[in-house]
PDB file of C-alpha atoms in Angstrom:
ATOM      1  CA  MET A 594      -5.508  35.827  -6.497  1.00 44.00           C
ATOM      2  CA  HIS A 595      -5.458  33.208  -9.651  1.00 46.00           C
ATOM      3  CA  SER A 596      -4.989  29.388  -8.897  1.00 46.00           C
ATOM      4  CA  PRO A 597      -2.198  26.650  -9.633  1.00 43.00           C
ATOM      5  CA  ALA A 598      -4.667  25.368 -12.148  1.00 40.00           C
ATOM      6  CA  LYS A 599      -4.444  29.073 -14.136  1.00 40.00           C
ATOM      7  CA  ARG A 600      -1.382  29.972 -13.666  1.00 40.00           C
ATOM      8  CA  LEU A 601      -0.654  26.405 -15.094  1.00 37.00           C
ATOM      9  CA  LEU A 602      -2.840  26.826 -18.313  1.00 35.00           C
ATOM     10  CA  ALA A 603      -1.965  31.035 -18.559  1.00 37.00           C
ATOM     11  CA  LEU A 604       1.327  28.703 -18.678  1.00 37.00           C
ATOM     12  CA  GLY A 605       0.508  26.726 -21.193  1.00 39.00           C
ATOM     13  CA  LEU A 606       0.161  23.700 -19.644  1.00 39.00           C
ATOM     14  CA  ALA A 607      -3.122  22.233 -19.417  1.00 39.00           C
ATOM     15  CA  LEU A 608      -3.863  20.460 -15.359  1.00 40.00           C
ATOM     16  CA  MET A 609      -5.025  15.917 -17.207  1.00 38.00           C
ATOM     17  CA  PRO A 610      -5.603  13.360 -15.274  1.00 41.00           C
ATOM     18  CA  LEU A 611      -2.623  11.068 -14.650  1.00 40.00           C
ATOM     19  CA  PRO A 612      -1.957   8.796 -17.703  1.00 42.00           C
ATOM     20  CA  ALA A 613      -2.846   5.659 -15.736  1.00 41.00           C
ATOM     21  CA  MET A 614       0.638   4.488 -15.829  1.00 46.00           C
ATOM     22  CA  ALA A 615       2.108   7.282 -13.878  1.00 52.00           C
ATOM     23  CA  GLN A 616       4.623   5.805 -11.388  1.00 59.00           C
ATOM     24  CA  THR A 617       4.858   6.600  -7.529  1.00 75.00           C
ATOM     25  CA  ILE A 618       7.711   7.593  -6.574  1.00 91.00           C
ATOM     26  CA  VAL A 619       9.085   7.571  -2.494  1.00 91.00           C
ATOM     27  CA  ALA A 620      12.120  10.261  -1.520  1.00 94.00           C
ATOM     28  CA  LEU A 621      13.531  10.282   2.341  1.00 90.00           C
ATOM     29  CA  PRO A 622      15.333  14.452   3.830  1.00 91.00           C
ATOM     30  CA  ASP A 623      18.448  14.601   3.847  1.00 82.00           C
ATOM     31  CA  GLN A 624      20.439  12.688   0.859  1.00 89.00           C
ATOM     32  CA  THR A 625      19.997  13.396  -3.460  1.00 94.00           C
ATOM     33  CA  SER A 626      17.618  11.127  -4.448  1.00 95.00           C
ATOM     34  CA  THR A 627      18.064  10.513  -7.752  1.00 96.00           C
ATOM     35  CA  ILE A 628      14.829  10.373 -10.092  1.00 96.00           C
ATOM     36  CA  ARG A 629      13.567   9.751 -14.157  1.00 96.00           C
ATOM     37  CA  LEU A 630      10.302  12.541 -14.517  1.00 96.00           C
ATOM     38  CA  SER A 631       7.969  13.108 -17.802  1.00 95.00           C
ATOM     39  CA  ASN A 632       9.321  15.576 -20.375  1.00 94.00           C
ATOM     40  CA  ARG A 633       6.150  15.761 -21.773  1.00 92.00           C
ATOM     41  CA  ASP A 634       2.920  15.937 -19.143  1.00 94.00           C
ATOM     42  CA  ILE A 635       3.143  17.704 -15.737  1.00 95.00           C
ATOM     43  CA  ASN A 636       4.754  15.726 -12.798  1.00 96.00           C
ATOM     44  CA  HIS A 637       3.290  15.836  -9.488  1.00 97.00           C
ATOM     45  CA  VAL A 638       4.558  16.168  -5.988  1.00 97.00           C
ATOM     46  CA  ILE A 639       3.440  15.106  -2.545  1.00 96.00           C
ATOM     47  CA  CYS A 640       4.437  16.728   1.019  1.00 94.00           C
ATOM     48  CA  ALA A 641       3.232  13.694   2.893  1.00 89.00           C
ATOM     49  CA  GLY A 642       1.555  14.775   6.352  1.00 79.00           C
ATOM     50  CA  GLY A 643       2.366  18.613   5.352  1.00 87.00           C
ATOM     51  CA  GLU A 644       3.069  21.610   3.737  1.00 92.00           C
ATOM     52  CA  ILE A 645       5.416  22.528   0.369  1.00 96.00           C
ATOM     53  CA  GLU A 646       7.362  24.805   1.984  1.00 95.00           C
ATOM     54  CA  ASP A 647       9.236  26.184  -1.068  1.00 96.00           C
ATOM     55  CA  VAL A 648      10.278  24.570  -4.217  1.00 96.00           C
ATOM     56  CA  LYS A 649      13.922  25.844  -5.552  1.00 95.00           C
ATOM     57  CA  PHE A 650      15.004  25.361  -9.089  1.00 95.00           C
ATOM     58  CA  SER A 651      17.071  26.907 -11.594  1.00 91.00           C
ATOM     59  CA  ALA A 652      15.157  29.857 -13.050  1.00 80.00           C
ATOM     60  CA  GLU A 653      16.788  29.592 -16.353  1.00 83.00           C
ATOM     61  CA  LYS A 654      15.680  26.311 -17.559  1.00 86.00           C
ATOM     62  CA  ALA A 655      13.210  25.581 -18.890  1.00 88.00           C
ATOM     63  CA  ILE A 656      10.917  24.796 -16.379  1.00 93.00           C
ATOM     64  CA  ALA A 657       7.467  24.966 -14.703  1.00 94.00           C
ATOM     65  CA  VAL A 658       7.276  25.435 -10.762  1.00 96.00           C
ATOM     66  CA  GLU A 659       3.052  25.059  -9.027  1.00 95.00           C
ATOM     67  CA  LYS A 660       2.772  25.029  -5.380  1.00 94.00           C
ATOM     68  CA  ALA A 661      -0.067  24.989  -3.554  1.00 94.00           C
ATOM     69  CA  GLY A 662      -0.493  23.177   0.190  1.00 94.00           C
ATOM     70  CA  ARG A 663       1.282  19.348   0.276  1.00 95.00           C
ATOM     71  CA  ASP A 664       1.330  19.533  -3.801  1.00 97.00           C
ATOM     72  CA  ALA A 665       3.951  20.739  -6.666  1.00 97.00           C
ATOM     73  CA  TRP A 666       3.639  20.371  -9.728  1.00 97.00           C
ATOM     74  CA  ILE A 667       6.945  20.456 -11.428  1.00 97.00           C
ATOM     75  CA  LYS A 668       7.126  20.706 -15.965  1.00 96.00           C
ATOM     76  CA  PHE A 669      10.040  20.547 -18.694  1.00 95.00           C
ATOM     77  CA  LEU A 670       8.944  22.693 -21.008  1.00 93.00           C
ATOM     78  CA  VAL A 671       8.873  21.603 -24.668  1.00 89.00           C
ATOM     79  CA  ARG A 672      10.239  24.003 -26.793  1.00 84.00           C
ATOM     80  CA  GLU A 673       8.195  24.541 -31.244  1.00 77.00           C
ATOM     81  CA  ILE A 674       9.815  25.560 -33.780  1.00 77.00           C
ATOM     82  CA  ASP A 675       6.939  26.715 -37.573  1.00 66.00           C
ATOM     83  CA  ASP A 676       9.713  25.964 -40.011  1.00 67.00           C
ATOM     84  CA  ALA A 677       7.169  27.671 -42.912  1.00 64.00           C
ATOM     85  CA  GLY A 678       4.056  24.906 -41.515  1.00 67.00           C
ATOM     86  CA  ALA A 679       6.921  22.425 -40.496  1.00 70.00           C
ATOM     87  CA  VAL A 680       6.868  22.260 -36.649  1.00 70.00           C
ATOM     88  CA  THR A 681       9.530  21.135 -34.724  1.00 79.00           C
ATOM     89  CA  ARG A 682       9.282  20.315 -31.680  1.00 81.00           C
ATOM     90  CA  THR A 683      12.714  19.426 -28.584  1.00 88.00           C
ATOM     91  CA  PHE A 684      12.080  18.464 -25.173  1.00 90.00           C
ATOM     92  CA  VAL A 685      14.861  18.422 -22.875  1.00 90.00           C
ATOM     93  CA  THR A 686      16.355  15.744 -21.874  1.00 91.00           C
ATOM     94  CA  VAL A 687      19.370  18.031 -19.109  1.00 92.00           C
ATOM     95  CA  ALA A 688      19.334  17.220 -15.661  1.00 94.00           C
ATOM     96  CA  SER A 689      18.465  19.703 -13.363  1.00 95.00           C
ATOM     97  CA  GLU A 690      18.227  19.707  -9.066  1.00 96.00           C
ATOM     98  CA  PHE A 691      14.897  20.480  -7.001  1.00 97.00           C
ATOM     99  CA  PHE A 692      15.453  21.615  -3.452  1.00 97.00           C
ATOM    100  CA  ILE A 693      11.893  21.157  -1.849  1.00 97.00           C
ATOM    101  CA  THR A 694      11.498  22.062   1.805  1.00 95.00           C
ATOM    102  CA  CYS A 695       8.249  20.065   3.054  1.00 92.00           C
ATOM    103  CA  ASN A 696       7.524  19.626   6.542  1.00 85.00           C
ATOM    104  CA  GLY A 697      10.897  21.563   7.769  1.00 85.00           C
ATOM    105  CA  ALA A 698      13.424  19.063   5.714  1.00 90.00           C
ATOM    106  CA  VAL A 699      14.621  19.675   2.642  1.00 94.00           C
ATOM    107  CA  TYR A 700      14.869  17.296   0.154  1.00 95.00           C
ATOM    108  CA  SER A 701      16.981  17.423  -2.605  1.00 96.00           C
ATOM    109  CA  LEU A 702      15.703  15.595  -6.497  1.00 96.00           C
ATOM    110  CA  TYR A 703      18.123  15.236  -8.881  1.00 97.00           C
ATOM    111  CA  ALA A 704      15.709  14.738 -11.983  1.00 96.00           C
ATOM    112  CA  GLU A 705      16.090  13.522 -14.988  1.00 96.00           C
ATOM    113  CA  PRO A 706      13.912  14.650 -17.530  1.00 95.00           C
ATOM    114  CA  SER A 707      12.595  11.543 -20.133  1.00 95.00           C
ATOM    115  CA  ASP A 708      10.436  10.593 -22.586  1.00 94.00           C
ATOM    116  CA  ILE A 709       7.818   8.143 -19.935  1.00 94.00           C
ATOM    117  CA  PRO A 710       4.095   9.007 -18.292  1.00 94.00           C
ATOM    118  CA  ALA A 711       3.843  11.982 -15.824  1.00 94.00           C
ATOM    119  CA  GLN A 712       5.342  10.395 -12.116  1.00 96.00           C
ATOM    120  CA  THR A 713       5.010  10.908  -8.967  1.00 96.00           C
ATOM    121  CA  VAL A 714       6.708  11.614  -5.686  1.00 96.00           C
ATOM    122  CA  THR A 715       5.894  11.431  -2.167  1.00 95.00           C
ATOM    123  CA  LEU A 716       8.464  13.690   0.440  1.00 94.00           C
ATOM    124  CA  GLN A 717       7.781  10.616   3.616  1.00 89.00           C
ATOM    125  CA  PRO A 718       9.464  12.288   6.318  1.00 87.00           C
ATOM    126  CA  GLY A 719      12.158  11.399   7.396  1.00 86.00           C
ATOM    127  CA  SER A 720      13.188   9.470  10.436  1.00 86.00           C
ATOM    128  CA  ALA A 721      13.776  12.946  12.745  1.00 85.00           C
ATOM    129  CA  GLN A 722      10.454  14.344  10.988  1.00 84.00           C
ATOM    130  CA  ARG A 723       8.338  10.824  12.286  1.00 86.00           C
ATOM    131  CA  ALA A 724      10.119  10.790  15.968  1.00 89.00           C
ATOM    132  CA  GLN A 725       9.258  14.969  16.656  1.00 87.00           C
ATOM    133  CA  ALA A 726       5.565  14.421  15.011  1.00 87.00           C
ATOM    134  CA  ASN A 727       5.665  11.107  17.396  1.00 90.00           C
ATOM    135  CA  GLU A 728       6.762  13.282  19.992  1.00 92.00           C
ATOM    136  CA  GLU A 729       4.089  15.930  19.470  1.00 90.00           C
ATOM    137  CA  LEU A 730       1.530  12.798  19.827  1.00 91.00           C
ATOM    138  CA  LEU A 731       2.577  11.108  23.118  1.00 93.00           C
ATOM    139  CA  GLY A 732       4.227  13.266  24.551  1.00 90.00           C
ATOM    140  CA  PRO A 733       1.547  14.817  26.729  1.00 91.00           C
ATOM    141  CA  LEU A 734       1.107  10.913  27.708  1.00 93.00           C
ATOM    142  CA  VAL A 735       2.282   8.649  30.047  1.00 93.00           C
ATOM    143  CA  GLU A 736       4.231   5.074  28.913  1.00 91.00           C
ATOM    144  CA  GLU A 737       0.724   2.798  29.998  1.00 93.00           C
ATOM    145  CA  GLU A 738      -1.769   5.944  27.657  1.00 95.00           C
ATOM    146  CA  ARG A 739       1.103   5.927  25.053  1.00 95.00           C
ATOM    147  CA  ALA A 740       0.073   1.843  24.351  1.00 95.00           C
ATOM    148  CA  VAL A 741      -3.597   2.267  24.563  1.00 96.00           C
ATOM    149  CA  SER A 742      -3.162   5.182  22.128  1.00 96.00           C
ATOM    150  CA  ILE A 743      -1.030   2.863  19.759  1.00 96.00           C
ATOM    151  CA  THR A 744      -3.362   0.227  20.336  1.00 96.00           C
ATOM    152  CA  LEU A 745      -6.710   1.942  19.662  1.00 96.00           C
ATOM    153  CA  SER A 746      -5.475   3.268  16.349  1.00 96.00           C
ATOM    154  CA  MET A 747      -4.223   0.199  14.827  1.00 96.00           C
ATOM    155  CA  LEU A 748      -7.470  -1.502  15.567  1.00 96.00           C
ATOM    156  CA  GLN A 749      -9.627   1.581  13.984  1.00 95.00           C
ATOM    157  CA  ASP A 750      -7.213   1.687  11.275  1.00 93.00           C
ATOM    158  CA  ARG A 751      -6.221   5.292  11.761  1.00 93.00           C
ATOM    159  CA  ILE A 752      -2.608   4.900  12.143  1.00 92.00           C
ATOM    160  CA  PRO A 753      -0.193   7.478  12.304  1.00 90.00           C
ATOM    161  CA  ALA A 754       1.876   8.566   8.976  1.00 82.00           C
ATOM    162  CA  SER A 755       4.386   9.090  11.788  1.00 87.00           C
ATOM    163  CA  PHE A 756       4.841   5.973  12.323  1.00 91.00           C
ATOM    164  CA  THR A 757       6.569   3.244  10.553  1.00 90.00           C
ATOM    165  CA  SER A 758       5.102   0.590   8.823  1.00 90.00           C
ATOM    166  CA  VAL A 759       7.679  -3.249   8.986  1.00 91.00           C
ATOM    167  CA  ALA A 760       7.609  -6.277   6.750  1.00 92.00           C
ATOM    168  CA  PRO A 761       5.090  -8.642   8.405  1.00 92.00           C
ATOM    169  CA  ARG A 762       6.606 -12.265   9.558  1.00 88.00           C
ATOM    170  CA  SER A 763       5.565 -13.633   6.605  1.00 87.00           C
ATOM    171  CA  SER A 764       5.058 -17.553   8.300  1.00 88.00           C
ATOM    172  CA  PRO A 765       1.661 -18.658  11.107  1.00 89.00           C
ATOM    173  CA  LEU A 766       2.439 -18.413  14.853  1.00 90.00           C
ATOM    174  CA  ARG A 767       1.750 -21.774  17.327  1.00 87.00           C
ATOM    175  CA  LEU A 768       2.023 -20.537  21.097  1.00 91.00           C
ATOM    176  CA  GLY A 769       3.126 -23.095  24.313  1.00 86.00           C
ATOM    177  CA  LEU A 770      -0.655 -22.628  25.850  1.00 87.00           C
ATOM    178  CA  LEU A 771      -2.499 -22.515  22.476  1.00 89.00           C
ATOM    179  CA  PRO A 772      -1.381 -25.558  20.495  1.00 87.00           C
ATOM    180  CA  ASP A 773      -4.208 -25.684  18.259  1.00 85.00           C
ATOM    181  CA  ALA A 774      -4.943 -21.691  17.741  1.00 90.00           C
ATOM    182  CA  SER A 775      -3.201 -19.983  14.206  1.00 91.00           C
ATOM    183  CA  ILE A 776      -1.612 -16.489  14.699  1.00 95.00           C
ATOM    184  CA  GLU A 777      -0.045 -14.571  11.759  1.00 95.00           C
ATOM    185  CA  GLU A 778       0.432 -11.455  11.863  1.00 96.00           C
ATOM    186  CA  ARG A 779      -1.059  -8.804   9.341  1.00 95.00           C
ATOM    187  CA  ARG A 780       0.669  -5.815  10.145  1.00 95.00           C
ATOM    188  CA  ARG A 781       3.854  -4.516  11.859  1.00 96.00           C
ATOM    189  CA  ILE A 782       4.277  -1.073  13.567  1.00 95.00           C
ATOM    190  CA  GLU A 783       7.901   0.862  14.426  1.00 94.00           C
ATOM    191  CA  VAL A 784       6.732   5.042  16.774  1.00 94.00           C
ATOM    192  CA  ASP A 785      10.469   6.195  16.342  1.00 92.00           C
ATOM    193  CA  GLY A 786      10.728   8.552  19.037  1.00 91.00           C
ATOM    194  CA  SER A 787       9.058   6.802  21.651  1.00 91.00           C
ATOM    195  CA  GLY A 788      10.608   3.084  22.236  1.00 91.00           C
ATOM    196  CA  LEU A 789       7.838   1.160  21.350  1.00 94.00           C
ATOM    197  CA  SER A 790       6.653  -1.058  18.860  1.00 95.00           C
ATOM    198  CA  ALA A 791       3.754  -2.997  17.882  1.00 96.00           C
ATOM    199  CA  SER A 792       2.100  -5.619  16.008  1.00 96.00           C
ATOM    200  CA  GLU A 793      -1.799  -6.778  14.972  1.00 97.00           C
ATOM    201  CA  TYR A 794      -1.821 -10.425  14.684  1.00 97.00           C
ATOM    202  CA  LEU A 795      -4.813 -12.421  12.673  1.00 96.00           C
ATOM    203  CA  VAL A 796      -6.692 -15.357  15.322  1.00 95.00           C
ATOM    204  CA  SER A 797      -8.063 -18.545  14.451  1.00 93.00           C
ATOM    205  CA  VAL A 798      -9.049 -21.414  16.086  1.00 90.00           C
ATOM    206  CA  ALA A 799      -9.723 -25.293  14.737  1.00 86.00           C
ATOM    207  CA  GLY A 800     -12.965 -25.332  17.646  1.00 88.00           C
ATOM    208  CA  ASP A 801     -15.268 -22.289  20.121  1.00 91.00           C
ATOM    209  CA  THR A 802     -12.443 -20.975  22.374  1.00 91.00           C
ATOM    210  CA  LEU A 803     -12.088 -18.218  25.349  1.00 93.00           C
ATOM    211  CA  LEU A 804      -8.708 -16.947  24.451  1.00 93.00           C
ATOM    212  CA  ASP A 805      -6.956 -15.161  27.517  1.00 93.00           C
ATOM    213  CA  GLU A 806      -4.938 -12.386  26.570  1.00 94.00           C
ATOM    214  CA  ARG A 807      -2.500 -13.814  29.649  1.00 93.00           C
ATOM    215  CA  SER A 808      -2.115 -16.336  26.290  1.00 93.00           C
ATOM    216  CA  PHE A 809       0.068 -14.403  24.671  1.00 94.00           C
ATOM    217  CA  LEU A 810       2.837 -12.810  27.056  1.00 93.00           C
ATOM    218  CA  ASP A 811       4.860 -15.198  25.094  1.00 92.00           C
ATOM    219  CA  SER A 812       8.662 -14.686  23.580  1.00 91.00           C
ATOM    220  CA  ALA A 813       7.714 -15.768  20.517  1.00 91.00           C
ATOM    221  CA  LEU A 814       6.126 -12.685  19.927  1.00 93.00           C
ATOM    222  CA  GLY A 815       8.520 -10.412  21.397  1.00 89.00           C
ATOM    223  CA  ALA A 816      11.610  -9.744  24.175  1.00 88.00           C
ATOM    224  CA  ASN A 817       9.718  -7.125  25.722  1.00 92.00           C
ATOM    225  CA  ILE A 818       5.463  -7.235  25.386  1.00 95.00           C
ATOM    226  CA  PHE A 819       4.535  -4.376  27.510  1.00 94.00           C
ATOM    227  CA  ALA A 820       0.846  -4.026  26.604  1.00 95.00           C
ATOM    228  CA  VAL A 821      -1.442  -6.805  24.890  1.00 96.00           C
ATOM    229  CA  THR A 822      -4.936  -6.682  23.843  1.00 96.00           C
ATOM    230  CA  LEU A 823      -7.666  -9.226  21.980  1.00 96.00           C
ATOM    231  CA  ASP A 824     -10.757  -7.317  20.793  1.00 95.00           C
ATOM    232  CA  ARG A 825     -12.395 -10.008  21.397  1.00 93.00           C
ATOM    233  CA  SER A 826     -12.147 -12.965  23.133  1.00 92.00           C
ATOM    234  CA  ASN A 827     -14.745 -16.504  22.384  1.00 93.00           C
ATOM    235  CA  LEU A 828     -14.062 -17.599  19.141  1.00 90.00           C
ATOM    236  CA  SER A 829     -16.084 -20.232  16.902  1.00 90.00           C
ATOM    237  CA  ALA A 830     -14.059 -22.498  15.142  1.00 87.00           C
ATOM    238  CA  GLY A 831     -13.427 -20.437  11.658  1.00 84.00           C
ATOM    239  CA  GLU A 832     -13.360 -17.416  13.559  1.00 90.00           C
ATOM    240  CA  THR A 833     -10.617 -14.484  13.729  1.00 94.00           C
ATOM    241  CA  ALA A 834      -9.544 -11.972  16.785  1.00 95.00           C
ATOM    242  CA  ARG A 835      -7.799  -9.238  16.421  1.00 96.00           C
ATOM    243  CA  LEU A 836      -4.774  -8.702  18.774  1.00 97.00           C
ATOM    244  CA  ILE A 837      -2.232  -6.182  19.237  1.00 97.00           C
ATOM    245  CA  VAL A 838       0.927  -6.534  20.694  1.00 97.00           C
ATOM    246  CA  VAL A 839       3.426  -3.261  21.894  1.00 97.00           C
ATOM    247  CA  ARG A 840       6.586  -3.692  22.716  1.00 95.00           C
ATOM    248  CA  ARG A 841       9.203  -1.967  24.614  1.00 93.00           C
ATOM    249  CA  GLY A 842      11.671  -1.260  21.557  1.00 81.00           C
ATOM    250  CA  ALA A 843      11.575  -2.597  17.923  1.00 69.00           C
ATOM    251  CA  GLY A 844       9.823  -5.510  17.155  1.00 57.00           C
ATOM    252  CA  GLN A 845      11.203  -9.647  16.366  1.00 57.00           C
TER     253      GLN A 845
END
């Protein structure tokens, strides 16, 4: 069986690295995403966290599509007319619809061919797919074990793709029990389907300090705090500790 690259070459398509100006587009399932694709370069589609099972489109149109694993490539074919040595190239300008099945969900793309660099389209899981993935990941665990799993994923910087990133708070916090500590939210995630959310904070102090995790049971860090974890408790001036706060419900 020929590889996707060889099949594309057989269609007269050269697989070249994406230009430096290539843009990334995010699409979600169960809705129509209107996008612009290059009508002269090869566009790349990526199924985040899974594989592309099927790509449906109008075969009558001048389009070549190949897929392999999590990747698919879309190329609008260029028509060339040689009139006594004078070559005329015609690029596709008519919009096309693509229905791509990824992780069991259908992504509808309404693509407008344009004179732009190659595009990368990332098919991100919707809330239903994320909730299902989180259930498979955390379902067998009791609530305390779920909190431990979420905490470790943040401390190890190995956050599952099914966790949703949320914009962190931009301004530093001050807590009543730690008036000399500066607390800055680094990132925040929500775990669809679990009823839990979490934040990572960076805690810095002006002088030598022994931190107590109980000092962070403060409503300023969330109304329904379930678990608090520090990666270190002894801090000297200028040093920073990482604090993970797991909450029931969404963060505030």
